[in-house]
Short mmCIF file of C-alpha atoms in Angstrom, two decimals:
data_model
loop_
_atom_site.label_atom_id
_atom_site.label_comp_id
_atom_site.label_asym_id
_atom_site.label_seq_id
_atom_site.Cartn_x
_atom_site.Cartn_y
_atom_site.Cartn_z
CA MET A 240 99.17 130.62 99.77
CA ILE A 241 96.93 127.55 99.66
CA SER A 242 99.07 125.87 97.00
CA ASN A 243 102.12 126.66 99.10
CA TYR A 244 100.63 124.85 102.10
CA PHE A 245 99.68 121.96 99.90
CA PHE A 246 103.13 121.76 98.40
CA ILE A 247 104.96 121.86 101.75
CA ASN A 248 102.70 119.16 103.20
CA PHE A 249 103.11 116.98 100.15
CA ILE A 250 106.92 117.18 100.34
CA ARG A 251 106.76 116.52 104.08
CA PHE A 252 104.52 113.48 103.51
CA VAL A 253 106.87 111.89 100.98
CA LEU A 254 110.07 112.69 102.89
CA LEU A 255 108.71 111.42 106.20
CA VAL A 256 107.55 108.15 104.62
CA LEU A 257 110.95 107.63 103.00
CA VAL A 258 112.88 108.53 106.15
CA GLN A 259 110.67 106.23 108.20
CA VAL A 260 110.93 103.17 105.98
CA LEU A 261 114.51 103.55 104.80
CA VAL A 262 116.15 104.71 108.01
CA PHE A 263 114.07 104.31 111.15
CA ASN A 264 112.42 100.98 110.34
CA ARG A 265 115.92 99.54 110.03
CA LEU A 266 117.29 101.02 113.20
CA ASN A 267 116.40 98.04 115.44
CA PHE A 268 118.14 99.61 118.41
CA PHE A 269 118.58 96.90 121.10
CA GLY A 270 116.86 94.59 118.66
CA PHE A 271 113.37 96.05 118.82
CA ILE A 272 113.34 99.86 119.09
CA ASN A 273 112.15 101.36 115.82
CA PRO A 274 111.08 104.97 116.45
CA MET A 275 108.15 106.23 114.36
CA VAL A 276 109.13 109.74 113.41
CA TYR A 277 106.38 110.11 110.80
CA ILE A 278 104.07 111.23 113.61
CA LEU A 279 105.71 114.64 113.14
CA PHE A 280 103.48 115.05 110.08
CA LEU A 281 100.45 115.21 112.34
CA TYR A 282 102.28 117.48 114.77
CA TRP A 283 103.28 119.93 112.06
CA TYR A 284 100.05 119.87 110.05
CA PRO A 285 98.34 123.30 110.03
CA ILE A 286 95.68 123.64 112.71
CA LYS A 287 92.93 125.49 110.89
CA GLU A 288 92.52 123.13 107.98
CA ASN A 289 89.71 120.90 106.77
CA ARG A 290 89.38 118.17 109.37
CA ALA A 291 88.03 115.46 107.08
CA ALA A 292 90.93 115.96 104.69
CA PHE A 293 93.33 115.74 107.59
CA ILE A 294 91.90 112.41 108.79
CA GLY A 295 91.94 111.05 105.24
CA LEU A 296 95.52 112.19 104.72
CA SER A 297 96.67 110.61 107.97
CA PHE A 298 95.04 107.35 106.95
CA LEU A 299 96.97 107.48 103.68
CA LEU A 300 100.20 108.24 105.52
CA GLY A 301 99.76 105.23 107.79
CA LEU A 302 98.74 103.06 104.87
CA SER A 303 101.81 103.95 102.82
CA ILE A 304 104.05 103.02 105.73
CA ASP A 305 102.12 99.77 106.12
CA PHE A 306 102.79 98.98 102.48
CA PHE A 307 106.51 99.24 103.04
CA SER A 308 106.73 97.41 106.33
CA ASP A 309 104.25 94.55 105.60
CA THR A 310 102.20 95.34 108.69
CA MET A 311 98.76 95.29 106.99
CA ALA A 312 96.94 98.28 108.50
CA LEU A 313 98.51 98.76 111.93
CA HIS A 314 100.08 102.12 111.14
CA ALA A 315 96.93 103.25 109.33
CA ALA A 316 94.67 102.44 112.30
CA SER A 317 96.86 104.18 114.89
CA THR A 318 97.55 107.24 112.74
CA THR A 319 93.84 107.70 111.95
CA THR A 320 93.09 107.51 115.66
CA ILE A 321 95.45 110.31 116.62
CA ALA A 322 94.31 112.36 113.63
CA TYR A 323 90.74 112.11 114.90
CA LEU A 324 91.74 112.82 118.51
CA ARG A 325 94.08 115.70 117.67
CA PRO A 326 91.53 118.55 118.10
CA ALA A 327 90.49 117.14 121.48
CA ILE A 328 94.10 116.86 122.60
CA MET A 329 94.80 120.41 121.43
CA ARG A 330 91.77 121.78 123.28
CA PHE A 331 92.98 119.97 126.38
CA ILE A 332 96.47 121.45 126.19
CA PHE A 333 96.12 124.90 124.65
CA GLY A 334 92.69 125.71 126.07
CA VAL A 335 91.32 129.14 125.20
CA ASN A 336 94.41 130.14 123.22
CA LEU A 337 93.25 127.86 120.45
CA GLU A 338 90.26 130.11 119.75
CA PHE A 339 92.41 133.09 118.78
CA GLN A 340 92.75 133.72 115.10
CA SER A 341 96.51 134.30 115.38
CA PHE A 342 97.21 131.06 117.25
CA LYS A 343 100.25 129.21 116.01
CA LEU A 344 102.07 126.19 117.36
CA SER A 345 105.35 128.09 117.37
CA ASN A 346 103.81 130.82 119.57
CA SER A 347 102.88 128.45 122.39
CA THR A 348 105.24 127.59 125.22
CA LYS A 349 107.82 124.85 125.00
CA ALA A 350 106.05 122.86 127.72
CA GLN A 351 102.79 122.91 125.76
CA GLN A 352 104.46 121.79 122.55
CA PHE A 353 106.23 119.02 124.46
CA THR A 354 103.02 117.74 126.08
CA PHE A 355 101.16 117.89 122.78
CA LEU A 356 103.82 115.80 121.05
CA THR A 357 104.05 113.34 123.94
CA LEU A 358 100.29 112.75 124.00
CA LEU A 359 100.18 112.17 120.25
CA ILE A 360 103.03 109.67 120.46
CA VAL A 361 101.71 107.77 123.48
CA VAL A 362 98.19 107.38 122.07
CA HIS A 363 99.58 106.33 118.70
CA HIS A 364 101.95 103.74 120.16
CA PHE A 365 99.32 102.38 122.50
CA VAL A 366 96.89 101.71 119.66
CA PHE A 367 99.69 100.37 117.47
CA PHE A 368 101.11 97.83 119.90
CA THR A 369 97.71 96.76 121.22
CA LEU A 370 96.71 95.87 117.68
CA GLU A 371 100.08 94.31 116.89
CA VAL A 372 100.25 92.01 119.91
CA PHE A 373 96.46 91.58 120.01
CA SER A 374 96.10 89.68 123.26
CA LEU A 375 95.45 90.82 126.81
CA ILE A 376 97.69 88.10 128.23
CA ASN A 377 100.64 90.06 126.92
CA ILE A 378 99.53 93.38 128.41
CA LEU A 379 102.92 93.77 130.12
CA LEU A 380 104.70 93.30 126.82
CA ILE A 381 102.46 95.95 125.26
CA LEU A 382 103.12 98.42 128.09
CA LYS A 383 106.85 97.81 127.96
CA LYS A 384 106.94 98.39 124.22
CA VAL A 385 104.75 101.49 124.44
CA LEU A 386 106.92 102.99 127.17
CA ILE A 387 110.32 102.35 125.64
CA ILE A 388 109.48 103.05 122.01
CA SER A 389 107.47 106.18 122.90
CA LEU A 390 110.55 107.51 124.66
CA ALA A 391 112.74 106.79 121.64
CA THR A 392 110.21 108.36 119.25
CA LEU A 393 109.84 111.40 121.49
CA ILE A 394 113.58 112.04 121.65
CA LEU A 395 113.98 111.71 117.88
CA CYS A 396 110.90 113.84 117.16
CA LEU A 397 112.22 116.59 119.44
CA LEU A 398 115.57 116.47 117.67
CA PHE A 399 113.88 116.62 114.26
CA GLY A 400 111.59 119.36 115.52
CA THR A 401 114.49 121.61 116.50
CA LEU A 402 116.41 120.74 113.37
CA PHE A 403 113.67 121.71 110.94
CA SER A 404 111.80 124.29 112.97
CA VAL A 405 110.55 127.41 111.23
CA LYS A 406 112.62 130.39 112.31
CA LYS A 407 110.78 132.81 114.57
CA GLU A 408 110.62 136.35 113.34
CA MET B 1050 64.85 112.58 106.90
CA GLN B 1051 66.00 116.06 107.77
CA GLN B 1052 67.15 114.80 111.14
CA ILE B 1053 69.11 111.96 109.66
CA ILE B 1054 70.91 114.35 107.31
CA ASN B 1055 71.60 116.72 110.19
CA PHE B 1056 72.98 113.84 112.19
CA LEU B 1057 75.23 112.79 109.34
CA ILE B 1058 76.52 116.33 108.86
CA ARG B 1059 77.14 116.90 112.52
CA TYR B 1060 79.04 113.66 113.06
CA LYS B 1061 80.70 113.47 109.67
CA HIS B 1062 84.22 113.47 111.11
CA PHE B 1063 83.37 110.78 113.60
CA LEU B 1064 81.73 108.67 110.91
CA LEU B 1065 84.73 109.12 108.63
CA TYR B 1066 86.98 108.03 111.46
CA ILE B 1067 84.84 104.99 112.21
CA LEU B 1068 84.83 104.03 108.53
CA LEU B 1069 88.62 104.27 108.17
CA MET B 1070 89.16 102.53 111.48
CA LEU B 1071 86.89 99.65 110.46
CA ILE B 1072 88.81 99.25 107.21
CA SER B 1073 92.14 99.10 109.01
CA LEU B 1074 90.79 96.87 111.78
CA GLY B 1075 89.44 94.51 109.13
CA PHE B 1076 92.88 94.27 107.53
CA THR B 1077 94.57 93.86 110.90
CA ILE B 1078 92.32 91.11 112.15
CA GLN B 1079 92.65 89.36 108.82
CA SER B 1080 96.44 89.49 109.16
CA HIS B 1081 96.21 87.85 112.58
CA SER B 1082 94.29 84.85 111.37
CA PHE B 1083 95.20 84.42 107.72
CA HIS B 1084 98.21 84.81 105.51
CA GLN B 1085 99.51 88.09 104.21
CA SER B 1086 97.21 89.93 101.86
CA LYS B 1087 97.73 89.35 98.15
CA PHE B 1088 97.88 93.02 97.19
CA PHE B 1089 98.88 94.62 100.42
CA ASN B 1090 102.56 93.77 100.66
CA SER B 1091 105.97 95.26 99.98
CA ALA B 1092 106.55 93.17 96.84
CA ASN B 1093 104.54 95.60 94.71
CA TRP B 1094 106.13 97.72 92.03
CA LEU B 1095 106.56 100.99 93.93
CA THR B 1096 107.81 99.74 97.30
CA GLY B 1097 109.92 97.05 95.66
CA ASN B 1098 111.70 99.56 93.47
CA ILE B 1099 112.30 102.00 96.32
CA TYR B 1100 113.77 99.23 98.48
CA ASN B 1101 115.82 98.04 95.53
CA THR B 1102 117.29 101.51 94.93
CA SER B 1103 118.20 101.81 98.58
CA PHE B 1104 119.68 98.30 98.49
CA ASN B 1105 121.76 99.14 95.41
CA ILE B 1106 123.34 102.02 97.31
CA SER B 1107 123.92 100.27 100.61
CA THR B 1108 125.11 97.00 99.10
CA TYR B 1109 128.59 98.39 98.42
CA PHE B 1110 129.35 98.92 102.07
CA ASP B 1111 129.60 95.26 103.04
CA LEU B 1112 130.83 93.69 99.84
CA ASP B 1113 133.99 92.49 101.59
CA THR B 1114 132.25 90.52 104.30
CA GLU B 1115 129.67 89.14 101.85
CA ASN B 1116 132.46 87.99 99.52
CA GLU B 1117 134.23 86.36 102.42
CA LYS B 1118 131.05 84.47 103.33
CA LEU B 1119 130.60 83.25 99.77
CA VAL B 1120 134.24 82.18 99.47
CA LYS B 1121 133.91 80.28 102.73
CA GLU B 1122 130.86 78.49 101.40
CA ASN B 1123 132.66 77.66 98.13
CA LYS B 1124 135.56 76.31 100.17
CA ARG B 1125 133.23 74.04 102.10
CA LEU B 1126 131.50 72.80 98.95
CA ARG B 1127 134.85 72.16 97.21
CA HIS B 1128 135.98 70.24 100.25
CA LEU B 1129 132.90 68.05 99.95
CA LEU B 1130 133.40 67.62 96.24
CA PHE B 1131 137.08 66.65 96.36
CA ASN B 1132 136.63 64.22 99.21
CA LYS B 1133 133.76 62.39 97.63
CA LYS B 1134 134.31 58.60 97.93
CA ASN B 1135 132.72 57.00 94.92
CA GLU B 1136 133.95 58.68 91.78
CA THR B 1137 130.99 57.68 89.68
CA GLN B 1138 130.01 59.77 86.74
CA ILE B 1139 127.60 62.54 87.61
CA VAL B 1140 124.41 61.86 85.74
CA LEU B 1141 122.62 65.03 84.78
CA ASP B 1142 119.23 63.70 83.98
CA THR B 1143 116.15 65.82 84.61
CA ALA B 1144 114.38 62.76 85.96
CA ASN B 1145 116.86 62.67 88.85
CA ILE B 1146 116.46 66.29 89.83
CA ARG B 1147 114.09 66.94 92.71
CA TYR B 1148 115.02 70.50 93.56
CA THR B 1149 116.09 73.51 91.54
CA ILE B 1150 117.94 76.40 93.16
CA SER B 1151 117.96 80.05 92.23
CA SER B 1152 119.70 82.89 94.01
CA GLY B 1153 118.44 86.22 95.26
CA GLN B 1154 119.22 89.04 97.62
CA ILE B 1155 117.27 90.38 100.56
CA ILE B 1156 116.40 94.02 99.96
CA LYS B 1157 114.26 94.51 103.06
CA ASN B 1158 114.77 92.74 106.36
CA SER B 1159 112.76 92.99 109.57
CA TYR B 1160 112.98 91.07 112.82
CA ALA B 1161 111.56 93.37 115.49
CA ASP B 1162 107.85 92.82 114.74
CA GLN B 1163 105.54 89.98 115.64
CA ARG B 1164 105.06 89.01 112.02
CA ASN B 1165 108.24 89.60 110.10
CA TYR B 1166 108.38 89.55 106.33
CA LEU B 1167 111.45 89.93 104.13
CA THR B 1168 111.51 91.18 100.57
CA ILE B 1169 113.81 89.67 97.95
CA ASN B 1170 114.71 91.01 94.52
CA LYS B 1171 113.46 88.01 92.54
CA GLY B 1172 109.88 87.55 91.41
CA LYS B 1173 107.56 85.95 88.89
CA LYS B 1174 109.90 86.84 86.02
CA ASP B 1175 112.55 84.64 87.66
CA SER B 1176 109.88 81.93 88.09
CA ILE B 1177 109.61 82.40 91.84
CA LYS B 1178 106.26 81.12 93.07
CA GLN B 1179 104.43 80.98 96.37
CA ASP B 1180 105.62 78.34 98.89
CA MET B 1181 109.19 78.03 97.76
CA GLY B 1182 111.79 77.66 100.49
CA VAL B 1183 114.40 80.35 101.15
CA ILE B 1184 117.72 79.33 102.70
CA THR B 1185 121.29 80.57 103.15
CA ASN B 1186 124.45 78.51 103.41
CA LYS B 1187 123.96 78.39 107.19
CA GLY B 1188 120.30 77.48 107.43
CA ILE B 1189 116.70 78.26 106.63
CA ILE B 1190 115.24 81.77 106.34
CA GLY B 1191 111.58 81.33 105.45
CA ILE B 1192 108.99 80.59 102.78
CA VAL B 1193 107.97 82.72 99.79
CA GLU B 1194 104.56 84.22 100.44
CA ASN B 1195 103.67 86.64 97.62
CA THR B 1196 105.29 87.51 94.34
CA SER B 1197 105.13 90.41 91.92
CA GLY B 1198 106.94 90.76 88.62
CA LYS B 1199 110.37 91.53 90.01
CA PHE B 1200 110.03 91.04 93.77
CA ALA B 1201 108.74 88.58 96.33
CA THR B 1202 107.92 88.72 100.03
CA VAL B 1203 109.18 85.95 102.27
CA GLN B 1204 107.51 84.89 105.49
CA SER B 1205 110.46 84.76 107.86
CA ILE B 1206 110.81 81.94 110.40
CA LEU B 1207 110.55 84.83 112.87
CA ASN B 1208 106.80 85.09 112.26
CA GLU B 1209 103.83 84.06 114.42
CA HIS B 1210 102.32 82.17 111.48
CA SER B 1211 105.50 80.32 110.62
CA ASN B 1212 105.17 76.55 111.00
CA ILE B 1213 107.89 74.38 109.51
CA ASN B 1214 108.48 70.68 109.82
CA ALA B 1215 111.78 70.00 111.60
CA LYS B 1216 113.52 67.07 113.26
CA ILE B 1217 116.48 66.21 115.42
CA LYS B 1218 119.48 65.40 113.26
CA ASN B 1219 120.16 61.68 112.63
CA THR B 1220 116.83 60.63 114.14
CA ASN B 1221 113.33 60.56 112.73
CA HIS B 1222 111.65 62.40 115.61
CA PHE B 1223 109.98 65.36 114.04
CA GLY B 1224 108.03 68.36 115.32
CA SER B 1225 106.91 71.82 114.26
CA LEU B 1226 109.16 74.83 114.29
CA VAL B 1227 107.32 77.93 115.55
CA TRP B 1228 108.32 81.31 117.01
CA ASN B 1229 107.12 82.74 120.33
CA THR B 1230 108.01 86.32 119.22
CA LYS B 1231 110.34 86.87 122.18
CA SER B 1232 113.87 86.82 120.76
CA TYR B 1233 115.18 86.97 117.21
CA THR B 1234 117.96 84.49 117.92
CA THR B 1235 115.75 81.61 119.10
CA VAL B 1236 112.80 79.72 117.68
CA GLN B 1237 110.82 76.90 119.29
CA LEU B 1238 110.49 73.29 118.26
CA ILE B 1239 107.29 71.77 119.66
CA ASP B 1240 105.57 68.36 119.63
CA ILE B 1241 108.69 66.24 120.21
CA PRO B 1242 107.55 63.29 122.40
CA LYS B 1243 108.79 62.96 125.97
CA LEU B 1244 110.60 59.67 125.37
CA VAL B 1245 113.07 61.14 122.89
CA PRO B 1246 116.55 61.50 124.42
CA LEU B 1247 117.64 65.13 124.06
CA HIS B 1248 120.92 66.87 124.78
CA ILE B 1249 121.74 70.53 124.83
CA GLY B 1250 123.71 71.33 121.67
CA ASP B 1251 121.96 68.74 119.46
CA THR B 1252 121.42 69.93 115.92
CA ILE B 1253 117.94 70.56 114.52
CA VAL B 1254 117.41 70.16 110.77
CA THR B 1255 114.43 70.33 108.43
CA GLY B 1256 112.34 67.19 108.30
CA ALA B 1257 111.29 64.98 105.41
CA MET B 1258 107.61 65.76 105.92
CA SER B 1259 108.02 69.20 104.41
CA SER B 1260 107.24 69.45 100.73
CA ILE B 1261 108.94 72.85 100.65
CA PHE B 1262 112.45 72.30 102.00
CA PRO B 1263 114.80 69.45 101.18
CA GLU B 1264 115.55 67.19 104.14
CA ASN B 1265 118.49 67.93 106.45
CA ILE B 1266 118.88 71.67 105.92
CA PRO B 1267 120.41 72.95 109.18
CA ILE B 1268 118.29 75.20 111.43
CA GLY B 1269 120.05 75.53 114.78
CA THR B 1270 121.11 73.84 117.98
CA ILE B 1271 119.15 72.99 121.13
CA LYS B 1272 119.61 75.73 123.73
CA LYS B 1273 117.19 74.56 126.38
CA PHE B 1274 114.24 72.16 126.62
CA ASP B 1275 111.21 71.82 128.90
CA LEU B 1276 108.11 69.71 128.98
CA ASP B 1277 105.00 71.58 127.90
CA ARG B 1278 101.82 71.91 129.95
CA SER B 1279 100.49 68.48 129.07
CA GLU B 1280 103.82 66.96 130.23
CA ASN B 1281 103.90 64.71 127.18
CA PHE B 1282 105.81 66.79 124.69
CA TYR B 1283 108.94 68.87 124.79
CA THR B 1284 109.11 72.57 123.95
CA ILE B 1285 112.66 73.10 122.75
CA ASP B 1286 114.40 76.46 122.40
CA VAL B 1287 116.51 76.33 119.26
CA SER B 1288 119.23 78.92 118.77
CA LEU B 1289 119.47 79.65 115.08
CA PHE B 1290 122.61 79.17 113.00
CA ASN B 1291 121.60 82.15 110.88
CA ASP B 1292 122.04 85.63 112.27
CA MET B 1293 118.64 86.88 111.11
CA THR B 1294 119.75 90.48 111.51
CA ASN B 1295 122.46 90.14 108.92
CA VAL B 1296 121.44 88.13 105.88
CA LYS B 1297 121.87 89.22 102.29
CA ASN B 1298 122.53 86.48 99.74
CA VAL B 1299 119.90 83.74 99.79
CA TYR B 1300 118.99 80.68 97.75
CA ILE B 1301 115.44 79.93 96.73
CA VAL B 1302 114.61 76.23 96.60
CA ASN B 1303 111.95 74.98 94.24
CA SER B 1304 110.70 71.50 95.00
CA LEU B 1305 109.65 69.88 91.73
CA ASP B 1306 107.72 67.14 93.52
CA ARG B 1307 105.62 69.52 95.56
CA GLU B 1308 102.68 69.76 93.19
CA GLU B 1309 102.46 66.02 92.86
CA ILE B 1310 102.62 65.53 96.63
CA LEU B 1311 99.90 68.13 97.23
CA GLU B 1312 97.69 66.66 94.55
CA LEU B 1313 98.08 63.19 95.99
CA GLU B 1314 97.37 64.41 99.51
CA SER B 1315 94.20 66.25 98.48
CA GLU B 1316 93.01 63.22 96.54
CA THR B 1317 93.57 61.02 99.58
CA ILE B 1318 91.60 63.39 101.77
CA ASN B 1319 88.79 63.59 99.24
CA ASN B 1320 88.56 59.82 99.02
CA ASP B 1321 88.01 59.46 102.75
#
């Protein structure tokens, strides 16, 4: 069972990195919209797993995307941030349900899943573009980018989510 | 001691986060003030080969248009060759050669970021070195930043750090070509004095001050010009000849005089 989890997550990691760098980094919709679908890795990652390993893994995920897109450590910084904040976000959204042993993401309501994904994406993009632009004079530019690209990422993540969702029994 | 260990155990996730965040912040801040990291770029073996595989697949889809572009360039060069006035013998003497040209292809392009880097499929094995110029038949693309065995990253002119010497064609008024990160079709030419007569549509070419590019390589045309805050210099919007979103075949220019120029310049500075 453990090796199965490991295997699935490993495949997911590699595929998401490849899809991100070979397809979505080249999208350049309207000249600047490049959705970051690799956030789905953090959305799909099992909940009751070692937290330190999860943070480390997310850092590696961001770093490998940085390697491909020549962005130094922008992706790594923002992915590590949402990996660290994920338990807090989950407690905020799922509340008491999270404590149950049988809790699964697929058992929660659609609205909860949607909010969870949105929060992950918005926090990630905010950190990312703040670090990329790196000046408070351009705060409007940052907000514009966060808003538009979050929307694009959200739509694509939802599409991917429904496409590859685990069938409910 | 016990308390310290308890503290570490209790906040281990937070400490791990802080550690990783500091590492990435360090890299990020470094990338804002210095050049691209030597090891941390897409020219390395793994990323280069993945991009190259993807390029090998996608390259077939626009062979027609690429061929057309190359034929057009050949046509132009033949036109120049046949209409040359003085039919003197071409002397191929290495002492007369100032630049050598090699060709390459862009396997990774980006223009949506603040600091855009391209990756080309030529590297150290093809004697590509740092600070060589990269151009197409239409104009300049950027400067080679890092090389690995088979690949190299190129700092695009669409990059915050980019700073290239450029001038107005047929004059000797030169300035610096920078990018304000707003649009991928325009770059900015700054430090042109107020007294220079400018017209919209004038051509901007590379200047003679650059030890990287040959003089008079086209860049773009003047789209709009304003005086800057000090009211002494123009800030000129230059619309590029190159469509930076669609470049594939490039030429890499190696200036043979560059080392000598740099050596001389550093000696002059040291003597002061």
